[in-house]
Tab-separated table of C-alpha atoms and ligand atoms in Angstrom:
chain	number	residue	atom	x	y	z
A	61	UNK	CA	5.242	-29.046	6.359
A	62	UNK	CA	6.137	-25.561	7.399
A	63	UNK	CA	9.486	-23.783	5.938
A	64	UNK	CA	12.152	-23.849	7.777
A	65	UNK	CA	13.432	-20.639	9.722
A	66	UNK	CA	15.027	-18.655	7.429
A	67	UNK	CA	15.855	-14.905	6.661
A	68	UNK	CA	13.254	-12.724	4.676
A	69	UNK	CA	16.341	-12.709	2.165
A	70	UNK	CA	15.759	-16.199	1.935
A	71	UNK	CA	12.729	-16.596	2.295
A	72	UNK	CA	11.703	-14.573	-0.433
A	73	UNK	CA	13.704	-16.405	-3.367
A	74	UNK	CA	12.208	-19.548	-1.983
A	75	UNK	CA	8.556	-18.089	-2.462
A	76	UNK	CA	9.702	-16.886	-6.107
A	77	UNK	CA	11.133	-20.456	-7.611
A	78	UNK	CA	8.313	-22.306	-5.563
A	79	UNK	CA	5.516	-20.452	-7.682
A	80	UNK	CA	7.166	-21.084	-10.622
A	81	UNK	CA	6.948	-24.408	-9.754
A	82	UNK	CA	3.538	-24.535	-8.879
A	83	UNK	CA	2.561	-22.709	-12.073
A	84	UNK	CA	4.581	-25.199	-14.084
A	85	UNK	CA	3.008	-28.430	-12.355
A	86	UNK	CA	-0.268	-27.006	-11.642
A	87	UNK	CA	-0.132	-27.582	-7.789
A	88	UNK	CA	-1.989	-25.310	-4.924
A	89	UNK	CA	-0.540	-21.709	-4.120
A	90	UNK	CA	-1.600	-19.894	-1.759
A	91	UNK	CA	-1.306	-16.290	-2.518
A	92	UNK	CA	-1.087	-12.903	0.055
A	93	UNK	CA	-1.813	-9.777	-2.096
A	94	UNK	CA	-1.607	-6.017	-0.686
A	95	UNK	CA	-3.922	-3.291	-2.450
A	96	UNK	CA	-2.696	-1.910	-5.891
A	97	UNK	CA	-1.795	1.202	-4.764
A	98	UNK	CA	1.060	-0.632	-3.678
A	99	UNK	CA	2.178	1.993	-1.052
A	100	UNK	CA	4.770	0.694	2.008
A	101	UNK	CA	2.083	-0.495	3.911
A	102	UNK	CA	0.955	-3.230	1.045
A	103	UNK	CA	4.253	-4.173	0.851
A	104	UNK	CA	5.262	-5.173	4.274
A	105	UNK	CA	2.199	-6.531	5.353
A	106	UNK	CA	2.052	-9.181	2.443
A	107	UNK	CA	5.585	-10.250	2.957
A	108	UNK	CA	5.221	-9.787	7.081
A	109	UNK	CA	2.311	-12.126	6.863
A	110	UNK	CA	3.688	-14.775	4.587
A	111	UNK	CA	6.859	-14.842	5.911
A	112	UNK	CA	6.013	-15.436	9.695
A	113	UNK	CA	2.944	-17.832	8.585
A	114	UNK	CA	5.069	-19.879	6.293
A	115	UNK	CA	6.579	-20.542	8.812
A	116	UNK	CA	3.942	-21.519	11.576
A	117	UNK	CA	1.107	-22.684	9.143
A	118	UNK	CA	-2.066	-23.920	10.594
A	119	UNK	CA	-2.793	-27.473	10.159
A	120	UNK	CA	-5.692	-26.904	8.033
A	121	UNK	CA	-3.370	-24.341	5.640
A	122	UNK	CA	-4.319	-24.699	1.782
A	123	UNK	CA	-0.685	-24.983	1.654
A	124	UNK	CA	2.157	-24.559	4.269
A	125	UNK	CA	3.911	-22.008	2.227
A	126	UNK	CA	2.074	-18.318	1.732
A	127	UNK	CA	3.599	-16.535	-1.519
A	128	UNK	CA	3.287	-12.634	-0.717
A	129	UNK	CA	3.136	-10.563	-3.850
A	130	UNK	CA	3.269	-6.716	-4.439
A	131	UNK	CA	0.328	-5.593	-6.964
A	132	UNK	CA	2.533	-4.551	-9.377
A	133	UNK	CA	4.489	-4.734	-12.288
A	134	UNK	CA	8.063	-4.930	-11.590
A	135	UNK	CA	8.463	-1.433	-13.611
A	136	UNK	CA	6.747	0.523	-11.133
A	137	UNK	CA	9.382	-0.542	-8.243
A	138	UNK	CA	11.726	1.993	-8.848
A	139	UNK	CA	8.403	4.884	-8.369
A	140	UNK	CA	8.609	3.782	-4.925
A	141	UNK	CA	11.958	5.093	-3.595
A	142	UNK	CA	10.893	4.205	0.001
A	143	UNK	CA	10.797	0.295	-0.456
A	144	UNK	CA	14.632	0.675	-1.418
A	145	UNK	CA	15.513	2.903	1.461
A	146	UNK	CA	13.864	-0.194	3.695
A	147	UNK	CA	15.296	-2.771	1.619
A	148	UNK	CA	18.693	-1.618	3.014
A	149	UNK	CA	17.452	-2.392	6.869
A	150	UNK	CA	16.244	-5.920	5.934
A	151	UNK	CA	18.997	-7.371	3.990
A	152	UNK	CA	16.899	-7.458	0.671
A	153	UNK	CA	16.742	-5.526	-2.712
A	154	UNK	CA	14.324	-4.958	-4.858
A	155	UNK	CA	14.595	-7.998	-7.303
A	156	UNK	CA	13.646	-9.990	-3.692
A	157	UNK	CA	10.064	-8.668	-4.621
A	158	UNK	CA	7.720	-10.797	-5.923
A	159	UNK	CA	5.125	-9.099	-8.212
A	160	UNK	CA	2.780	-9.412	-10.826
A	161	UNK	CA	5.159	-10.354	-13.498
A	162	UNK	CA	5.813	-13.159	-11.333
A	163	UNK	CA	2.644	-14.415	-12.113
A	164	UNK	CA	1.536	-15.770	-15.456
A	165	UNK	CA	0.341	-13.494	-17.730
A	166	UNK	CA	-3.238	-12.103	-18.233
A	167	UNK	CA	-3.980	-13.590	-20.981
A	168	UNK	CA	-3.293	-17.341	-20.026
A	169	UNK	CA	-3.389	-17.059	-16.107
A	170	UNK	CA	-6.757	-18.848	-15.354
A	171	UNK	CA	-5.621	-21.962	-17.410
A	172	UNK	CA	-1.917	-21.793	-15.854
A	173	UNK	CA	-2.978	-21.108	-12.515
A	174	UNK	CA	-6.887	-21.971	-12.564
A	175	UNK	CA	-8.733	-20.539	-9.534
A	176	UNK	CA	-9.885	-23.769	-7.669
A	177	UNK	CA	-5.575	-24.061	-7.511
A	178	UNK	CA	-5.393	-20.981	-5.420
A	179	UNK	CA	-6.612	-19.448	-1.879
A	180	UNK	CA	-5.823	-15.777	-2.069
A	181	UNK	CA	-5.401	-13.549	1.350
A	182	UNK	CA	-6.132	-9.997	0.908
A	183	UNK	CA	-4.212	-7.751	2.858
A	184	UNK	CA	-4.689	-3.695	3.258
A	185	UNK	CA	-7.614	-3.899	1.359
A	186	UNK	CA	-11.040	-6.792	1.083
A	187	UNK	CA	-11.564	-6.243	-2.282
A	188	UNK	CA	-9.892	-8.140	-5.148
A	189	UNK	CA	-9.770	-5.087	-7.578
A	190	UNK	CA	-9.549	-5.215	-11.627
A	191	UNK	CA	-8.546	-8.182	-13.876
A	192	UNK	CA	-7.465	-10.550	-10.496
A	193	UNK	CA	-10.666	-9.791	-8.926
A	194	UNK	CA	-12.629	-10.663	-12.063
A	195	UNK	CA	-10.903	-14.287	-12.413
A	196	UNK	CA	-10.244	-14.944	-8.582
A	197	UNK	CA	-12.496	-13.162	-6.283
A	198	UNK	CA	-14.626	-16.331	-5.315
A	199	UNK	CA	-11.005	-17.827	-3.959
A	200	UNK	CA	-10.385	-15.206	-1.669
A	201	UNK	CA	-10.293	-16.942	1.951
A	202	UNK	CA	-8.469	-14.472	4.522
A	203	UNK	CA	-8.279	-10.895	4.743
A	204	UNK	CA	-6.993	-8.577	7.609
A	205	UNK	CA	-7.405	-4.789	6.504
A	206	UNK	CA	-8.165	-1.296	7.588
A	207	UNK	CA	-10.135	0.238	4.759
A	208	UNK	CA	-13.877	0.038	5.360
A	209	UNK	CA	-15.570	-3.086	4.888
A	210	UNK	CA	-16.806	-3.851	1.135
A	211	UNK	CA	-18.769	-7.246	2.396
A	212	UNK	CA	-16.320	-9.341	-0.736
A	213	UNK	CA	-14.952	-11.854	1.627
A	214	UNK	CA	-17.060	-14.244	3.051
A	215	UNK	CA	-17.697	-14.140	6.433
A	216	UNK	CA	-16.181	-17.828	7.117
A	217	UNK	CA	-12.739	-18.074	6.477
A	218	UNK	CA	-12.065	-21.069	8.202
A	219	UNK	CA	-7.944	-20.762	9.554
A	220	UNK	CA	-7.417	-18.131	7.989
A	221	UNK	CA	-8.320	-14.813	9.531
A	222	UNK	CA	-10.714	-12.088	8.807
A	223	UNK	CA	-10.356	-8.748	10.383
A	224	UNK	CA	-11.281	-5.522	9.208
A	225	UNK	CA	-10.551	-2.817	11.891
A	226	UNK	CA	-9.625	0.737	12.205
A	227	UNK	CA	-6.157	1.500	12.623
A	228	UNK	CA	-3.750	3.465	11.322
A	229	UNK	CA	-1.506	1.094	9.589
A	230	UNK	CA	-2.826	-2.616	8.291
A	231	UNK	CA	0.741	-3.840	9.250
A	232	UNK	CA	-0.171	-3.019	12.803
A	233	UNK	CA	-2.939	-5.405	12.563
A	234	UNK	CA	-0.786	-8.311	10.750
A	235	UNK	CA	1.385	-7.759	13.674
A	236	UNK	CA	-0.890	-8.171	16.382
A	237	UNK	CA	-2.190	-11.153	14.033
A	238	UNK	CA	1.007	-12.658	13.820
A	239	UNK	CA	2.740	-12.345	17.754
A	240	UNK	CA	1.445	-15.443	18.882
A	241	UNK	CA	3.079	-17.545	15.896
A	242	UNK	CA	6.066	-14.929	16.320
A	243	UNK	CA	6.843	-16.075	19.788
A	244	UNK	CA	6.301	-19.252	19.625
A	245	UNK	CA	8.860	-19.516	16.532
A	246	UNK	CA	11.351	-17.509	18.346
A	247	UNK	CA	10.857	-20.288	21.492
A	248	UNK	CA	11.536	-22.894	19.393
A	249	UNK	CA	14.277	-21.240	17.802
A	250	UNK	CA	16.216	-21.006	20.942
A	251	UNK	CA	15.039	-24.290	22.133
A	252	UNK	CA	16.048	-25.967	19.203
A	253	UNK	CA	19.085	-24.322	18.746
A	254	UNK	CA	19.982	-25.396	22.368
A	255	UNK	CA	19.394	-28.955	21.136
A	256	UNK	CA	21.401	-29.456	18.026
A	257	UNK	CA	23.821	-27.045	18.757
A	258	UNK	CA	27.636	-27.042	20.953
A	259	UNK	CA	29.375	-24.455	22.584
A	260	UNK	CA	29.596	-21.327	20.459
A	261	UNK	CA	27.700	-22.575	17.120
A	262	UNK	CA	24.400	-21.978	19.998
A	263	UNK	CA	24.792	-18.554	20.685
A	264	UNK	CA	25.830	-18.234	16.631
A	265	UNK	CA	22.175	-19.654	15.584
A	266	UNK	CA	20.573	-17.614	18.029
A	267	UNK	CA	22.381	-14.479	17.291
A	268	UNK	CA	21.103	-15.190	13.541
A	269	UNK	CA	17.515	-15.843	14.436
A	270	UNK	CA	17.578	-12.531	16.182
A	271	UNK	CA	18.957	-10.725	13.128
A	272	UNK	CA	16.473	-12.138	10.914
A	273	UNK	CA	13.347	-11.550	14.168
A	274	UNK	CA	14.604	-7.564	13.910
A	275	UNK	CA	14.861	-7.371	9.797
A	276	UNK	CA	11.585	-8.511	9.541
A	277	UNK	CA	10.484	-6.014	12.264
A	278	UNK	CA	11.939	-3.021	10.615
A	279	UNK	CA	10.347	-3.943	7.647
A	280	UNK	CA	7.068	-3.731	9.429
A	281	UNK	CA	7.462	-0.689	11.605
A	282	UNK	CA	8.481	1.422	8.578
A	283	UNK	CA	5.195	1.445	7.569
A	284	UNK	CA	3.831	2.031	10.835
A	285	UNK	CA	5.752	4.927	11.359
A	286	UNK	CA	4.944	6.458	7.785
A	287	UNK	CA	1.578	5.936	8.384
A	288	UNK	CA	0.896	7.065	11.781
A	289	UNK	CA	3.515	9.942	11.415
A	290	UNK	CA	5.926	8.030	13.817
A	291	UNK	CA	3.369	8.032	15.495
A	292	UNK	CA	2.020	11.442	16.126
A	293	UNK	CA	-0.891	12.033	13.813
A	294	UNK	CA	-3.636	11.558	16.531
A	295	UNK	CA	-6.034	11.385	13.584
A	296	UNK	CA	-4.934	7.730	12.418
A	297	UNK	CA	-3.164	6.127	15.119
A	298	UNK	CA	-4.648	3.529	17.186
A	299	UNK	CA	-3.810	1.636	20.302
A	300	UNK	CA	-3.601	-1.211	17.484
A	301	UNK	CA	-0.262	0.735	16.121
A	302	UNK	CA	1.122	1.960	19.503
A	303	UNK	CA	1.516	-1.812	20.548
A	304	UNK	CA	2.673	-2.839	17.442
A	305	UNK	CA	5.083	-0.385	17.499
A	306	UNK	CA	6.177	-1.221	20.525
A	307	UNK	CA	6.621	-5.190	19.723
A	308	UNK	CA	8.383	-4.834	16.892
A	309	UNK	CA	10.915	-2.286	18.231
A	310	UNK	CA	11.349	-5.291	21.184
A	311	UNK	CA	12.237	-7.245	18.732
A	312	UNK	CA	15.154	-4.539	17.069
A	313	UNK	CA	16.428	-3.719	20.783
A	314	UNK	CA	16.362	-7.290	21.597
A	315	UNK	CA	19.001	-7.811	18.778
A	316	UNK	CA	22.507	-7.067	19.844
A	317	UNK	CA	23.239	-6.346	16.483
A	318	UNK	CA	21.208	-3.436	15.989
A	319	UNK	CA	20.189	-2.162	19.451
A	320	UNK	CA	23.261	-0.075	20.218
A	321	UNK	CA	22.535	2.134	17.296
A	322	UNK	CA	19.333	1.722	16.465
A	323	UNK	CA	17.398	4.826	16.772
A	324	UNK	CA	13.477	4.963	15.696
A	325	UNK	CA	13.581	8.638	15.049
A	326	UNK	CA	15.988	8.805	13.254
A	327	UNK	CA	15.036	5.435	11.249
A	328	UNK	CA	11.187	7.412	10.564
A	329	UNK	CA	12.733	9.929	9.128
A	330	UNK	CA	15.027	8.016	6.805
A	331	UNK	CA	12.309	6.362	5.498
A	332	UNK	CA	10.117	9.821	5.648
A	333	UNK	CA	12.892	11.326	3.322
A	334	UNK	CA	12.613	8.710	0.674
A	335	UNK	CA	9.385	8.670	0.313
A	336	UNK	CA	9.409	12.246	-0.440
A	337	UNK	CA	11.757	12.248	-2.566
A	338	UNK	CA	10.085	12.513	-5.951
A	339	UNK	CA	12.082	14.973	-7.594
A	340	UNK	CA	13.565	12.733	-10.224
A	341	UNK	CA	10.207	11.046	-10.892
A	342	UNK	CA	8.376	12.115	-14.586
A	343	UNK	CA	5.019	13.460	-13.485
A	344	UNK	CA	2.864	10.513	-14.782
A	345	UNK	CA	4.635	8.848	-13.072
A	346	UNK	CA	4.232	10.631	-9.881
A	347	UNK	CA	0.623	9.955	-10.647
A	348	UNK	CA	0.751	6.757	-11.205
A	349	UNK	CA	3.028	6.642	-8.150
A	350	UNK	CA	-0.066	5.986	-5.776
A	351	UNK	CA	-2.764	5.101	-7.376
A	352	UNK	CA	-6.325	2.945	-7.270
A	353	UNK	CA	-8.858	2.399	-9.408
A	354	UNK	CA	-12.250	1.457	-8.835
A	355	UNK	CA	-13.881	0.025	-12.095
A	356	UNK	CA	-17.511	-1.415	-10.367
A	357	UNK	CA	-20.147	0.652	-10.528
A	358	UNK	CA	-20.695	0.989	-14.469
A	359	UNK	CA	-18.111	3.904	-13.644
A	360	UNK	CA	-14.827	4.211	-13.791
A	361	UNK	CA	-13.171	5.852	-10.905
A	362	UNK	CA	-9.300	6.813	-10.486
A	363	UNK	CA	-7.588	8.254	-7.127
A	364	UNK	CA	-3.599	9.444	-7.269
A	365	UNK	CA	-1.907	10.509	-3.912
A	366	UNK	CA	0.667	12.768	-4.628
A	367	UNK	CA	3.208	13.259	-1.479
A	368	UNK	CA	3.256	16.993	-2.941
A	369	UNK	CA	1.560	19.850	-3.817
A	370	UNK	CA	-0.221	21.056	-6.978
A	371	UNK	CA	2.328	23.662	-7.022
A	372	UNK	CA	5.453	21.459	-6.584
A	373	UNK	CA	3.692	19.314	-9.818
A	374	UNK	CA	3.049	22.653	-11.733
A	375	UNK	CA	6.606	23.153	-11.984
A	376	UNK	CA	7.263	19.962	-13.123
A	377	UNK	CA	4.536	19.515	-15.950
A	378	UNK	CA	5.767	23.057	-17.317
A	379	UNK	CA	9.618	21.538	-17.199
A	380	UNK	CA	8.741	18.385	-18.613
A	381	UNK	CA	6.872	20.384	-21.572
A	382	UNK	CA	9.611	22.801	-21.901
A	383	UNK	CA	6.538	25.688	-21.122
A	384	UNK	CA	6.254	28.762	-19.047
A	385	UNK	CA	2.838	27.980	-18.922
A	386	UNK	CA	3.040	25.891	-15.571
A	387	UNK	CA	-0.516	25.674	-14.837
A	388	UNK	CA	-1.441	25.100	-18.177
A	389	UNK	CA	1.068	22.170	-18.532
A	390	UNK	CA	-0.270	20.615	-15.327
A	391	UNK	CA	-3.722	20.347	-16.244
A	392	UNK	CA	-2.738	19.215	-19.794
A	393	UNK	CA	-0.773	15.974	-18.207
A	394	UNK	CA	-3.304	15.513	-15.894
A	395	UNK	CA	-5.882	15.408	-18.350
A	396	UNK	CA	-3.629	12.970	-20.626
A	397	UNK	CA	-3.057	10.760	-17.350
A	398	UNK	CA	-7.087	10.026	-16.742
A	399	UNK	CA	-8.049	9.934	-20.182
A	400	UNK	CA	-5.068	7.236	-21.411
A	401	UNK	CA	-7.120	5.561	-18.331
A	402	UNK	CA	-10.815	5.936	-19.909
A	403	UNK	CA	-11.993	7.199	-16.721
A	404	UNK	CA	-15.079	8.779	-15.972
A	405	UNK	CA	-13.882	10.502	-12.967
A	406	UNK	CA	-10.530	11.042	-11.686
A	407	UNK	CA	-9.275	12.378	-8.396
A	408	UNK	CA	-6.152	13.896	-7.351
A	409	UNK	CA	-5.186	14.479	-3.139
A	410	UNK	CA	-2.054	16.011	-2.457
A	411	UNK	CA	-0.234	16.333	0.924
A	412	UNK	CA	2.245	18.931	1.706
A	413	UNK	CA	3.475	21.100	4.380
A	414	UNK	CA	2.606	24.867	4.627
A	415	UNK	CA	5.202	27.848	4.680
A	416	UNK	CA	4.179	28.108	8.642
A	417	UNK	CA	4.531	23.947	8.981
A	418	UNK	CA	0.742	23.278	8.763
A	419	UNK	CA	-0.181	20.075	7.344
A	420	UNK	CA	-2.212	20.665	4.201
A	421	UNK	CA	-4.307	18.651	1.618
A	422	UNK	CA	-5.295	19.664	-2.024
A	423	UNK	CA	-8.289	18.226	-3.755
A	424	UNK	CA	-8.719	18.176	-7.469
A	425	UNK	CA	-11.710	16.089	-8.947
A	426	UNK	CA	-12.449	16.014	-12.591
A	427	UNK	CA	-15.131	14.640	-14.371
A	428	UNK	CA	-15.048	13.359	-18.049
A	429	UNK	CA	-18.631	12.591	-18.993
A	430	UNK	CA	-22.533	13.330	-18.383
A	431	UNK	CA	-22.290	10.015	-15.599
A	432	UNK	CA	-19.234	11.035	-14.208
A	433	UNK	CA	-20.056	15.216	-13.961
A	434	UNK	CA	-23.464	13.783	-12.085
A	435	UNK	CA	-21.247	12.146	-9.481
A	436	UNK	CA	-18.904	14.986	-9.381
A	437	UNK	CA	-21.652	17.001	-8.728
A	438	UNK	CA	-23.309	15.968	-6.002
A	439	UNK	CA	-20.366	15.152	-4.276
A	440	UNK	CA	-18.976	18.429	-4.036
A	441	UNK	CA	-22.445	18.930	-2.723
A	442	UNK	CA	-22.436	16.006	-0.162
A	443	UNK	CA	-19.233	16.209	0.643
A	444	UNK	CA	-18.810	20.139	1.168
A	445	UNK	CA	-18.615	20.008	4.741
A	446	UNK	CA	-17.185	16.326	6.065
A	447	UNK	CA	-14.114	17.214	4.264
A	448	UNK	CA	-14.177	20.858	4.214
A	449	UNK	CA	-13.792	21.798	0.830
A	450	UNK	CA	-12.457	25.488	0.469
A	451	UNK	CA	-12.146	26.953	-3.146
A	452	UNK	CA	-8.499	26.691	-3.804
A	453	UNK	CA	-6.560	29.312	-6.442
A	454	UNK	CA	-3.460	28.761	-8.009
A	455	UNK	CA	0.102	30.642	-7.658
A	456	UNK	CA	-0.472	32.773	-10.526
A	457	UNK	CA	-4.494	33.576	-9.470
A	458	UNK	CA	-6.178	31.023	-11.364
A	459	UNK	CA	-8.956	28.722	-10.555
A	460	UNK	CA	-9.369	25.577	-11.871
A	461	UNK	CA	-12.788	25.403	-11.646
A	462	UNK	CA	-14.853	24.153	-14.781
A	463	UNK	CA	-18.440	23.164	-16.081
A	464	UNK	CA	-19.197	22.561	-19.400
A	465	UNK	CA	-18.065	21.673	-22.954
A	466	UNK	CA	-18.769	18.170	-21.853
A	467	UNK	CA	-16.515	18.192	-18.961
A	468	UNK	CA	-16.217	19.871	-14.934
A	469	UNK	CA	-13.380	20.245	-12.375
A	470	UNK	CA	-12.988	21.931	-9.406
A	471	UNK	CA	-10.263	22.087	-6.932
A	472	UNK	CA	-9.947	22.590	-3.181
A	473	UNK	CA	-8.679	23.034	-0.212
A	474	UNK	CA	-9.352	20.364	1.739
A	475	UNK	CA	-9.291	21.776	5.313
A	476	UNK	CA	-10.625	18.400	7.252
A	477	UNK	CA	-6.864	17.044	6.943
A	478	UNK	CA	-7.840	13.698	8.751
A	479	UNK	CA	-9.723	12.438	5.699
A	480	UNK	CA	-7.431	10.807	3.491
A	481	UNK	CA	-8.468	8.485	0.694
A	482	UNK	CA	-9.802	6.554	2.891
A	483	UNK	CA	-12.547	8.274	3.408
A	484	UNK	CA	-12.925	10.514	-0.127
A	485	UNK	CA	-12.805	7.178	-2.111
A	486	UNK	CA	-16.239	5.946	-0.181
A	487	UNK	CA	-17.660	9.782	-0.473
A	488	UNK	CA	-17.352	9.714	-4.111
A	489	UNK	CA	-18.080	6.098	-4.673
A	490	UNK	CA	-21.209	6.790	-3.014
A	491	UNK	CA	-21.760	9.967	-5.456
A	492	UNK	CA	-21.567	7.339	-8.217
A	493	UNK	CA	-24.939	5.438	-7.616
B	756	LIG	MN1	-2.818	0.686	4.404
């Protein structure tokens, strides 16, 4: 039986004590997992889609309720100052989140919560990375995702969809996904409403259902906006995130709540704001912050995205070590940060904003071993020109450029701004074979 209508607020806790209780009496879950990155758009496109599904299931479901969980620890909410800026619009706060400590733990999860127990839906990524994908990557049924296509999911998915298309935002997707269950729900919303209820307790229910219709919906276009640039980065945005945008901001304005002062500028650049605002954050965290791992190819690769530049984290490595010696301290933590991580190669991309407003991306790549320099290697060969690469010097004149003594770096401007890790995590995955 599907859930009953109910706000994300609501809807959430249910998902959390249900689990439990599936753990604890070894029944079927059906989980919806975002990348581990765990960036905005992971976020509300694995509650988006479990919400609005869980509530319109298809007959065939595995199970009528879809448990969305963030692919992370519960420490590493607070990294993420955007999710509590959004939390605000959609009546939630971060404890709502379900994440990884809401699962069993490592070491006893495939006898508490075996794999033929579980369907798992991969969303904004169709890959089961790391430790999950290892115990539950033949259980993975359902994807929708914007990243290229790794060929993990099999090709029949039965209900459950599987779409892997451009766009700029996976949330747009999950939206256009979802409007035909979304509609239909609010139908029946009204009509049912009209049926059970007198007078003024009818326009009360409806007046809720559209409160919880335009929560949801902000928590989706958030990450539409950030990732499209409110949508003005012609690079990434996609007639798949210009109607999404536009349904979902329906579905605010359609809310008499909200649409006097609702204003999607304005709401953007909330949003915007606390994402950047990474001031307070340690820097390994701020590393850690946005990051992936790809651990596959005999190789291990890491990839941080860093909202600012290698400047901005110079500062902050020589503060945190209590060091003039800014660029020094910088590549000292970064160092510390990919080796604590055993990886062979580690990346860095940075976004920031020039003097003269020019949006502008840093590149750092260092390798830690004979595999990893041969990968590093010929990428900066290979990849020279698609992204652009520029040698890059730092504020006081240095370059960070390195071969030898068992180890090599280089780092760049990256002048082909469109490319973000998206596109360099293929390039140097395909450096690795
Ligand atoms: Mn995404």
């Amino acid at each position: 039986m599907a859930v009953p209508r109910n706000s994300l607020r609501g809807f959430l806790a249910h998902a959390r004590s249900a689990l439990r209780g599936a753990v604890e009496s070894s029944q079927k879950v059906t989980i919806v997992v975002g990348n581990e990155s765990a960036d905005l758009d992971s976020m509300t496109c694995s509650i988006l889609f479990a919400y609005i599904r869980s509530m319109a299931p298809s007959r065939n479901a595995f199970t009528p309720l879809y448990i969305p969980i963030a692919n992370i620890p519960k420490s590493a909410i607070p990294l993420r100052p955007e999710f509590l800026e959004l939390f605000k619009h959609a009546n939630l706060d971060s404890h709502y989140l379900l994440t990884l400590d809401d699962l069993p733990e490592l070491s006893t999860i495939k006898s508490k919560l075996p794999p033929e127990n579980t369907k798992w839906i991969l969303v904004d990524h169709n890959a089961l990375q790391g430790q999950l994908g290892k115990i539950y990557g033949d259980t993975v049924g359902g994807v929708i995702d914007h990243h290229d296509e790794e060929g993990k999911v099999p090709n029949e998915t039965g209900d459950e969809p599987r779409i892997v298309e451009k766009s700029g935002s996976c949330t747009s997707l999950v939206t256009e996904y979802l409007r035909p269950s979304w509609d239909l729900l609010s139908d029946l919303g009204m009509s049912s409403g009209a049926a059970h209820a007198q007078g003024d307790s009818l326009s009360d229910d409806s007046a809720l259902v559209k409160v919880w219709d335009a929560e949801a919906a902000q928590l989706g276009l958030a990450s539409i906006l950030i990732d499209t640039a409110n949508l003005s980065d012609t690079s990434k945005t996609t007639d798949h995130d210009r109607k999404a945008v536009e349904y979902l901001e329906a579905r605010i304005l359609s809310c008499p709540k909200l649409a006097a002062s609702f204003d999607r500028n304005k709401f953007y650049e909330q949003i915007d704001t606390a994402k950047r605002d990474i001031g307070g954050l340690q820097l390994q965290d701020i590393l850690r912050k946005d990051y992936k791992l790809w651990d596959d190819k005999g190789q291990k690769l890491g990839i941080s995205s860093v909202v600012k530049n290698i400047e901005f984290l110079q500062k902050k490595a020589a503060d945190e070590a209590n060091t003039s010696a800014a660029g020094d301290a910088f590549l000292e933590a970064v160092r510390r940060f990919a080796t604590e991580r055993e990886l062979d190669l580690y990346s860095l991309m940075t976004t920031s904003t020039s003097a003269e407003g020019r949006f502008q991306r840093e590149l750092l790549v260092w390798a830690f071993n004979e595999p990893g320099i041969a990968a590093a290697r010929k990428f900066a060969t290979e990849s020279c020109d698609e992204l652009g690469l520029e040698d890059w010097q730092s504020g006081d004149g240095k370059m960070y450029d390195h071969d030898g003594d068992g180890y090599w770096r280089n780092v760049w401007w990256q002048r082909k701004v469109q490319h973000s890790r998206k596109r360099v995590a293929p390039l140097l995955r395909e450096a690795m074979t």
